[in-house]
Short mmCIF file of C-alpha atoms in Angstrom, two decimals:
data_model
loop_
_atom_site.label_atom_id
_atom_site.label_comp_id
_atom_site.label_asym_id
_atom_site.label_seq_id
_atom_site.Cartn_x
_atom_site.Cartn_y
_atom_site.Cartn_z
CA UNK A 1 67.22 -162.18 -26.92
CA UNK A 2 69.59 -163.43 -24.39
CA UNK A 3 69.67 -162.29 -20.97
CA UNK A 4 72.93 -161.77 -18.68
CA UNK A 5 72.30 -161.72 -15.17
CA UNK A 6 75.05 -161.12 -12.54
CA UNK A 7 76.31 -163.96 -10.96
CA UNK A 8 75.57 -164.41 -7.84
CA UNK A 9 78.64 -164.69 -5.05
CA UNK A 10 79.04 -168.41 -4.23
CA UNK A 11 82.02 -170.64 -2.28
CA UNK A 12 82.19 -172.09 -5.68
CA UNK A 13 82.39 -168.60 -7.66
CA UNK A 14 85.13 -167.50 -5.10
CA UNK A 15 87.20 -170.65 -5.90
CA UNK A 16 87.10 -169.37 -9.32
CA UNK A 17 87.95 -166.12 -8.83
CA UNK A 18 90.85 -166.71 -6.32
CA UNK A 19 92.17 -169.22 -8.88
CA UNK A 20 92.08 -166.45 -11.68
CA UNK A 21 95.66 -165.77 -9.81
CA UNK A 22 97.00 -168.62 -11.44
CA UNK A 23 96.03 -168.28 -14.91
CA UNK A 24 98.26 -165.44 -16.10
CA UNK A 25 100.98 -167.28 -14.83
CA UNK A 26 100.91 -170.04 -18.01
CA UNK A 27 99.75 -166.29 -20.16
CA UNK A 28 103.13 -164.35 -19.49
CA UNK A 29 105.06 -167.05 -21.94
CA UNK A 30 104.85 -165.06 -25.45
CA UNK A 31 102.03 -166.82 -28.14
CA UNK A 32 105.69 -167.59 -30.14
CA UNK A 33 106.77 -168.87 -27.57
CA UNK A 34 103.38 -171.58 -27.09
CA UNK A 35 103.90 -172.08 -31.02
CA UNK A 36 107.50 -173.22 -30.71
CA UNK A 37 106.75 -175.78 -27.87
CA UNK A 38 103.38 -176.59 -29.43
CA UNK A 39 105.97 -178.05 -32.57
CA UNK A 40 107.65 -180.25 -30.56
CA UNK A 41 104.64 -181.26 -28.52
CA UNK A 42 103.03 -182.83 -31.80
CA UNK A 43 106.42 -184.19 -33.29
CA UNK A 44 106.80 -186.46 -29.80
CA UNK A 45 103.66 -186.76 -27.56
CA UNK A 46 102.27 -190.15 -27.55
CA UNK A 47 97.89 -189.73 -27.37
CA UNK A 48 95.35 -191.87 -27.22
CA UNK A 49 91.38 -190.48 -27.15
CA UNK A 50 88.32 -189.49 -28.98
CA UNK A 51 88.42 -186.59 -31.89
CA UNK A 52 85.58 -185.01 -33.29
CA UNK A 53 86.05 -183.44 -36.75
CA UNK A 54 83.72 -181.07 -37.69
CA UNK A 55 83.73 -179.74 -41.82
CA UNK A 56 80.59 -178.22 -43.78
CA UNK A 57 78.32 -178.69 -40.83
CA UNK A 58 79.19 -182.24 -40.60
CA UNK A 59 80.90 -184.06 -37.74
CA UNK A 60 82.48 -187.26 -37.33
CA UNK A 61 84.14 -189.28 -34.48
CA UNK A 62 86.88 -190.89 -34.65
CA UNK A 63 88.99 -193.24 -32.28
CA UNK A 64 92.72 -192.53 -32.17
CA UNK A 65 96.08 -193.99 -30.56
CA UNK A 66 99.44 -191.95 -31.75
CA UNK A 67 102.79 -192.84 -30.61
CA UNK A 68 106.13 -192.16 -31.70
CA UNK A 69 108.89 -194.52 -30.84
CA UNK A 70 112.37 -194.19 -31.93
CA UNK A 71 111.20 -191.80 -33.84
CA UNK A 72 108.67 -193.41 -35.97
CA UNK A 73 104.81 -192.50 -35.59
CA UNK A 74 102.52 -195.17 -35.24
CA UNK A 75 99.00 -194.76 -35.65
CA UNK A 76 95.53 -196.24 -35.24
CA UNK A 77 92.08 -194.19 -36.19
CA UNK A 78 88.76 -195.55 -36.75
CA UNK A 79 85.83 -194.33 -37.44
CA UNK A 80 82.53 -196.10 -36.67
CA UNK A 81 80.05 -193.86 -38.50
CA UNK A 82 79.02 -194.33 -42.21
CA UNK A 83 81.29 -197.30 -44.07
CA UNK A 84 83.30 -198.34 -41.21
CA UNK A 85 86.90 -197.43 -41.87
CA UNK A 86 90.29 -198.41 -40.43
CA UNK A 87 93.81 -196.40 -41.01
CA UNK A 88 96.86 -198.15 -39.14
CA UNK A 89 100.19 -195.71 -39.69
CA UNK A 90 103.23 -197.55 -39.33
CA UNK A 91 106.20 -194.62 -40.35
CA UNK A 92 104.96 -194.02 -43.77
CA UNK A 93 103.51 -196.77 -44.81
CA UNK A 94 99.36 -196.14 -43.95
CA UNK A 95 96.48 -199.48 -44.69
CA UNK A 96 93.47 -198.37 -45.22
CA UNK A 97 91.21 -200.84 -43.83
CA UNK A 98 87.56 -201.72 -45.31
CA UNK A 99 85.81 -203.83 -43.30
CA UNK A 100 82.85 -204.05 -45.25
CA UNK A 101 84.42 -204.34 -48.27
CA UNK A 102 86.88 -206.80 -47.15
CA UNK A 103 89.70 -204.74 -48.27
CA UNK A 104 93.34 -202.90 -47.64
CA UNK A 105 94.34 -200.05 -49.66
CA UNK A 106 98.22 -199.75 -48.82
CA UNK A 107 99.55 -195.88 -49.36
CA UNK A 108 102.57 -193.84 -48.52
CA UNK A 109 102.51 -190.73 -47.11
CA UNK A 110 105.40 -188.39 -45.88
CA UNK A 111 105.90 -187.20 -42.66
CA UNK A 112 103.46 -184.66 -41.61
CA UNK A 113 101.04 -184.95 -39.04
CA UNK A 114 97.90 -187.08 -39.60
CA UNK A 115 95.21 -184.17 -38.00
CA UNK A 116 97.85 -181.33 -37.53
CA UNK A 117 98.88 -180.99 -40.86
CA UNK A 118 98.02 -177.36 -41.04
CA UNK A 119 99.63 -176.17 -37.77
CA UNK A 120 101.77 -172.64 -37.76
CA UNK A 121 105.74 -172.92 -38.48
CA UNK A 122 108.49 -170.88 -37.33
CA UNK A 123 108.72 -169.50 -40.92
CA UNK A 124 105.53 -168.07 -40.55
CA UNK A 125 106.21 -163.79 -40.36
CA UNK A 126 103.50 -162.39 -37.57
CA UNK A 127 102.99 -159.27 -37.96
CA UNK A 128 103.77 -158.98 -41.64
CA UNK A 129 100.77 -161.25 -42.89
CA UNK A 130 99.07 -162.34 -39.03
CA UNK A 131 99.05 -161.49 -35.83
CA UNK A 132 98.77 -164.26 -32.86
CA UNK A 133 97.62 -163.30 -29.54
CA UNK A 134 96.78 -165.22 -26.75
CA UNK A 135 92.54 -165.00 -25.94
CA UNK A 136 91.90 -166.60 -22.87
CA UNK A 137 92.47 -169.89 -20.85
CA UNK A 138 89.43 -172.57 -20.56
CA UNK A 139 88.86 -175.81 -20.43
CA UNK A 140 89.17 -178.61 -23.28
CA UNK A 141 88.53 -182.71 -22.71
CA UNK A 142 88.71 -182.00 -19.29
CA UNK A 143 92.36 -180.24 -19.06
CA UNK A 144 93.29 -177.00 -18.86
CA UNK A 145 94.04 -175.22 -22.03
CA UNK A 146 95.56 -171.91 -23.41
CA UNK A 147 93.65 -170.36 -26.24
CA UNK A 148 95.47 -168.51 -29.32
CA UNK A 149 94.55 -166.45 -32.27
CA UNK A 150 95.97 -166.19 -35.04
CA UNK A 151 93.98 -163.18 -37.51
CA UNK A 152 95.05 -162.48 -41.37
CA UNK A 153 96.06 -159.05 -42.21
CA UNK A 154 93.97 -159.54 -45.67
CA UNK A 155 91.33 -161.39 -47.37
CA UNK A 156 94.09 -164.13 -48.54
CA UNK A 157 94.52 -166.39 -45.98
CA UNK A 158 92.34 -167.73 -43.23
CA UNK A 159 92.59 -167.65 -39.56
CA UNK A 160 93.27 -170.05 -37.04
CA UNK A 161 92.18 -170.82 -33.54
CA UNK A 162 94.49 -172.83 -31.69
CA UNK A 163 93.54 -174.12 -27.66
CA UNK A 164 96.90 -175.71 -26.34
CA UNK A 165 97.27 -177.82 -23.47
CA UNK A 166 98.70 -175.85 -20.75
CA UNK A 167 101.11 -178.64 -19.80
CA UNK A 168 102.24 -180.30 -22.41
CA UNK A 169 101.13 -177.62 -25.50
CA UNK A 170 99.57 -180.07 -27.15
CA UNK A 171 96.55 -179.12 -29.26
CA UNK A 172 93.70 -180.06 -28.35
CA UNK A 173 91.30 -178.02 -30.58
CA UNK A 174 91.73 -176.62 -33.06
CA UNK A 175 89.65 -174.18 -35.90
CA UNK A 176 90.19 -172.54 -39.30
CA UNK A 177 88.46 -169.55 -39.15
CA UNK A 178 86.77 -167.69 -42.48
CA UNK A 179 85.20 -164.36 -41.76
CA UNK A 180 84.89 -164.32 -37.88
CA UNK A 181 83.50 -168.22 -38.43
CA UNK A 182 85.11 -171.73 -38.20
CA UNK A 183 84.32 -173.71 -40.99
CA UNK A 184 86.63 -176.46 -40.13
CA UNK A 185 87.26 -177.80 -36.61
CA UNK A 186 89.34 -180.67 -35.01
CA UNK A 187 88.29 -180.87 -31.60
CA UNK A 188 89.44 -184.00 -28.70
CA UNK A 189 86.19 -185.02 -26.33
CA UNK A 190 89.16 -187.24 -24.46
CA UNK A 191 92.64 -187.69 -24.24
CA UNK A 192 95.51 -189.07 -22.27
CA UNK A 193 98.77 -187.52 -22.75
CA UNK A 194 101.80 -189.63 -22.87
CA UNK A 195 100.35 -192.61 -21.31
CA UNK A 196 101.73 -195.77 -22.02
CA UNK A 197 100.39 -197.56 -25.14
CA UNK A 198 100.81 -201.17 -25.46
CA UNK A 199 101.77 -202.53 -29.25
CA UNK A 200 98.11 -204.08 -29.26
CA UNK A 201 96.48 -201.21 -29.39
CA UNK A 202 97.72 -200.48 -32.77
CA UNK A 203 96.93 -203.61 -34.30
CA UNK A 204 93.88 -203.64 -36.67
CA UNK A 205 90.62 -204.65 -34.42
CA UNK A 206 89.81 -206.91 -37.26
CA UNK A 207 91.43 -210.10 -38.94
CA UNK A 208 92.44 -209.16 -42.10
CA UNK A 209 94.00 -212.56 -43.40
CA UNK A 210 91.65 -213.05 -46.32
CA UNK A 211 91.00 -209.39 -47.26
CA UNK A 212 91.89 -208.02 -50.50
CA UNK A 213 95.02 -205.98 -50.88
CA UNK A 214 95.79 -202.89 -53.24
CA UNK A 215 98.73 -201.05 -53.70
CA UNK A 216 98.00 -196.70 -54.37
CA UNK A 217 100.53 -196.02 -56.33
CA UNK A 218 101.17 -192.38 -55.51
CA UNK A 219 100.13 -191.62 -59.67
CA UNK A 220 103.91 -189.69 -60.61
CA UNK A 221 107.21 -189.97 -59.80
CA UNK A 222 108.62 -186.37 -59.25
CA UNK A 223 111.80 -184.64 -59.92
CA UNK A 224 112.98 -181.42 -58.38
CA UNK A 225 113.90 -178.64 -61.00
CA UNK A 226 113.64 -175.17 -61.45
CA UNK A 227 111.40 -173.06 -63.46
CA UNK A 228 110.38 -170.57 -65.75
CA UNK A 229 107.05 -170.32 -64.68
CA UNK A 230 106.19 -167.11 -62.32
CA UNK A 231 102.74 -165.92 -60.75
CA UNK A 232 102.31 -162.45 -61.52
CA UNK A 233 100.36 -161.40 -58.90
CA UNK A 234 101.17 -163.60 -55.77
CA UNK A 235 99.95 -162.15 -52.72
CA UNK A 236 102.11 -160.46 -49.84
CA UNK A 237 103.61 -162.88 -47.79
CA UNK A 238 103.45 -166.02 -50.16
CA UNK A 239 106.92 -167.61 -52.14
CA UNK A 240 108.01 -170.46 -53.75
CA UNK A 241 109.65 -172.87 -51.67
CA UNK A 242 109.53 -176.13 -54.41
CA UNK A 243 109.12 -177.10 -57.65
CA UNK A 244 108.73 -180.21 -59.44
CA UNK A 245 108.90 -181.52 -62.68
CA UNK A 246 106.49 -184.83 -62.31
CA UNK A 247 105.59 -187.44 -64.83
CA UNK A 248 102.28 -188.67 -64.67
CA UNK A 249 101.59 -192.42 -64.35
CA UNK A 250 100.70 -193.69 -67.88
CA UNK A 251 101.36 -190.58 -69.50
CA UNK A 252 103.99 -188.83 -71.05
CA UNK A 253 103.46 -185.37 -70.22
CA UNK A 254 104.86 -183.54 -67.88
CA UNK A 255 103.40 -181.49 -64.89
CA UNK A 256 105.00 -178.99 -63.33
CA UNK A 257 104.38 -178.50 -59.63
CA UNK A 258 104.97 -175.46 -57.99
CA UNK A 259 104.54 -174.82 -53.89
CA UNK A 260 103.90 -171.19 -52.63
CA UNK A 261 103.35 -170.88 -48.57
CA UNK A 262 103.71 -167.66 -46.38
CA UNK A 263 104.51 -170.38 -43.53
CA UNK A 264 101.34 -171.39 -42.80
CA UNK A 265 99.03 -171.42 -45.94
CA UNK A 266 100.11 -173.41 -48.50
CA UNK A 267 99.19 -173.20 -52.52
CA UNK A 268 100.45 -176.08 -55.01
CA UNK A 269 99.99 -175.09 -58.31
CA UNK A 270 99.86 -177.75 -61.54
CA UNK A 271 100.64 -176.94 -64.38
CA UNK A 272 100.23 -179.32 -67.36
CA UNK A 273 100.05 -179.33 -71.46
CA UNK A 274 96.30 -178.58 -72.24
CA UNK A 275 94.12 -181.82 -72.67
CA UNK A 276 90.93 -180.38 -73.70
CA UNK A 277 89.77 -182.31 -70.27
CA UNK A 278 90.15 -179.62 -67.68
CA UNK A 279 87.13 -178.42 -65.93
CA UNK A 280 87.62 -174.97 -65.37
CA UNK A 281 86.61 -172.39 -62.85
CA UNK A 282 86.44 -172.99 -58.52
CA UNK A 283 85.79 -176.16 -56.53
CA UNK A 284 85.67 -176.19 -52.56
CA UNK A 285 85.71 -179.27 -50.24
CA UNK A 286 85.88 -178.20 -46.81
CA UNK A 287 88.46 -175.33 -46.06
CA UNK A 288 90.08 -175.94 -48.98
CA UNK A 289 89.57 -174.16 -52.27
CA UNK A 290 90.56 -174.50 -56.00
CA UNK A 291 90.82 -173.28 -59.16
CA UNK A 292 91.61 -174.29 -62.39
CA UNK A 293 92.17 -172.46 -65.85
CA UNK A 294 93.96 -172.79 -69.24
CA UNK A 295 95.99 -170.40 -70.66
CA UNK A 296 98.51 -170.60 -74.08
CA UNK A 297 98.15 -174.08 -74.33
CA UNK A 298 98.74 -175.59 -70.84
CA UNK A 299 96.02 -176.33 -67.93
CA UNK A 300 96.49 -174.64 -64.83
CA UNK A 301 94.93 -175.43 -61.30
CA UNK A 302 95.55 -174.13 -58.11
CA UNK A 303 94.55 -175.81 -54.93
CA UNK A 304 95.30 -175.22 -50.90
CA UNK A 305 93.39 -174.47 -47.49
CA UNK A 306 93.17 -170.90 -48.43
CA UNK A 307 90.10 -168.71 -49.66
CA UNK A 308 88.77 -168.88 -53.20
CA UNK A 309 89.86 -165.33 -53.97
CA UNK A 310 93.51 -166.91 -53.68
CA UNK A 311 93.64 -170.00 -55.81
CA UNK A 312 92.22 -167.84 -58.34
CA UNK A 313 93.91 -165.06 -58.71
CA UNK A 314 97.31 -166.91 -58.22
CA UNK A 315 95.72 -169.39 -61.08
CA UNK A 316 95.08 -166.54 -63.45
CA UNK A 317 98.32 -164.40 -62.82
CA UNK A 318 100.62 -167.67 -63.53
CA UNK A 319 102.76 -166.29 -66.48
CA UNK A 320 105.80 -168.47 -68.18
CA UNK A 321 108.21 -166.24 -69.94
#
């Protein structure tokens, strides 16, 4: 059992408490109004530090330098633990570099943000399907940071904790939360903020002259239709903002992709002709959760950083009239 004792009055505890003045002042900005700066903050600071990431009670380090110059991001993370591993962003071209293998896997990815992927919009709807508050101010990688909360009204979507820099509103931590408990956490140990970053720094920290180069081809080539196919029991909040009709690569069938968000969560659905293939029922990597079925002759899976009950009842309820 843990024991509180009072604290005892110090110079030090009165330079705390006399500073306490200050705080509210970076509190009376509304938590929309944090979000809306914390957007820009990620679409244009320039970074450089160390990031833990921390996913089924497993951490890893990584080593990262972000800039964005006319705007195109450039990026450099490495991680020493396990298989060393190199990714160098250039726009949206990303090399994945394999040291020990001697090897570059070349990919392309769009533009969303390497580790803030699954930041808050301005088309998410608090206090329909969250609420955000702000908690309380503290300290992250040594700077002074503003910490937000962002709590479901249900059982279908998770909950975020979000610690912005008080300066910039960058984010500097952040946590999907699942019941009261994170169970996924990006976290800096170090930054610097919009220091300069030389071009070097973003070079590979390894000659890759003789390596072996692949080309990931992204699998489909996708077409943007509309559709007949409807979820009969989406929950509150979500809609379809895209659909695609995408051919897979060396196939001929077609898969239709269909994205549902409430602004924040996202849920792609695939559906495809039924293969006899499909493993069916839920699958979980991290925060994110899916679920597949078939149904009248096509395969169905639903996948997105949402909780299981989601996928699958979204999954099951997908009707095509």
């Amino acid at each position: 059992m843990r024991v509180f004792r009072a604290p005892r009055v110090t110079a030090i505890s009165m330079f705390l408490v006399a500073n306490l003045a200050v705080l509210p002042a970076s509190a009376e900005r509304l938590p929309q109004d944090w979000l809306s700066s914390m957007g820009a903050a990620v679409q244009s600071t320039s970074y450089e530090g160390t990031v833990i990431l921390i996913q089924d009670g497993s951490a890893e380090e990584l080593m990262v330098v972000h800039t964005v110059r006319d705007g195109v991001v450039r990026e450099k993370m490495v991680a020493h633990e396990g298989n060393v591993l190199e990714i160098i962003r250039n726009g949206n071209v990303v090399h994945f570099i394999l040291p020990d293998r001697q090897s570059v896997l070349v990919e392309e990815w769009d533009d969303q943000s390497t580790l803030f992927s699954t930041l808050p919009t301005s088309k998410v709807r608090f206090g329909s399907e969250y609420d955000v508050s702000i908690v309380r101010t503290g300290r992250v990688a040594g700077r002074e940071a503003i910490e937000l909360a962002i709590r479901p009204h249900d059982e279908f979507r998770y909950g975020h904790r979000i610690w912005l820099d008080t300066e910039t509103s960058f984010p500097l931590q952040t946590q999907l939360i699942d019941n009261g408990q994170p169970i996924e956490q990006i976290k800096f140990a170090d930054i610097k903020l919009n220091s300069e970053i030389h071009s070097s720094a973003l070079e590979p920290s390894v000659s890759i002259e003789n390596f072996t180069w692949l080309r990931q081809s992204s699998g489909h080539e996708g077409t943007r239709v509309e559709t007949t196919w409807k979820c009969g029991a989406l929950p509150a909040g979500f809609r379809a903002i895209d659909s695609h009709a995408e051919k897979m690569q060396g196939s001929d069938d077609v898969v239709t992709h269909i994205l549902y968000s409430d602004g924040l969560a996202n849920v792609s659905v695939f559906i495809a002709p039924e293969s006899g293939g499909l493993s069916t029922g839920p699958a979980r990597v991290g925060g994110s959760n899916s679920f597949s079925t078939a149904s009248g002759g096509f395969e169905i899976t639903a996948i997105g950083e949402v909780p299981s009950v989601t996928v699958k009842q979204i999954a099951t309820s997908m009707q095509k009239p």
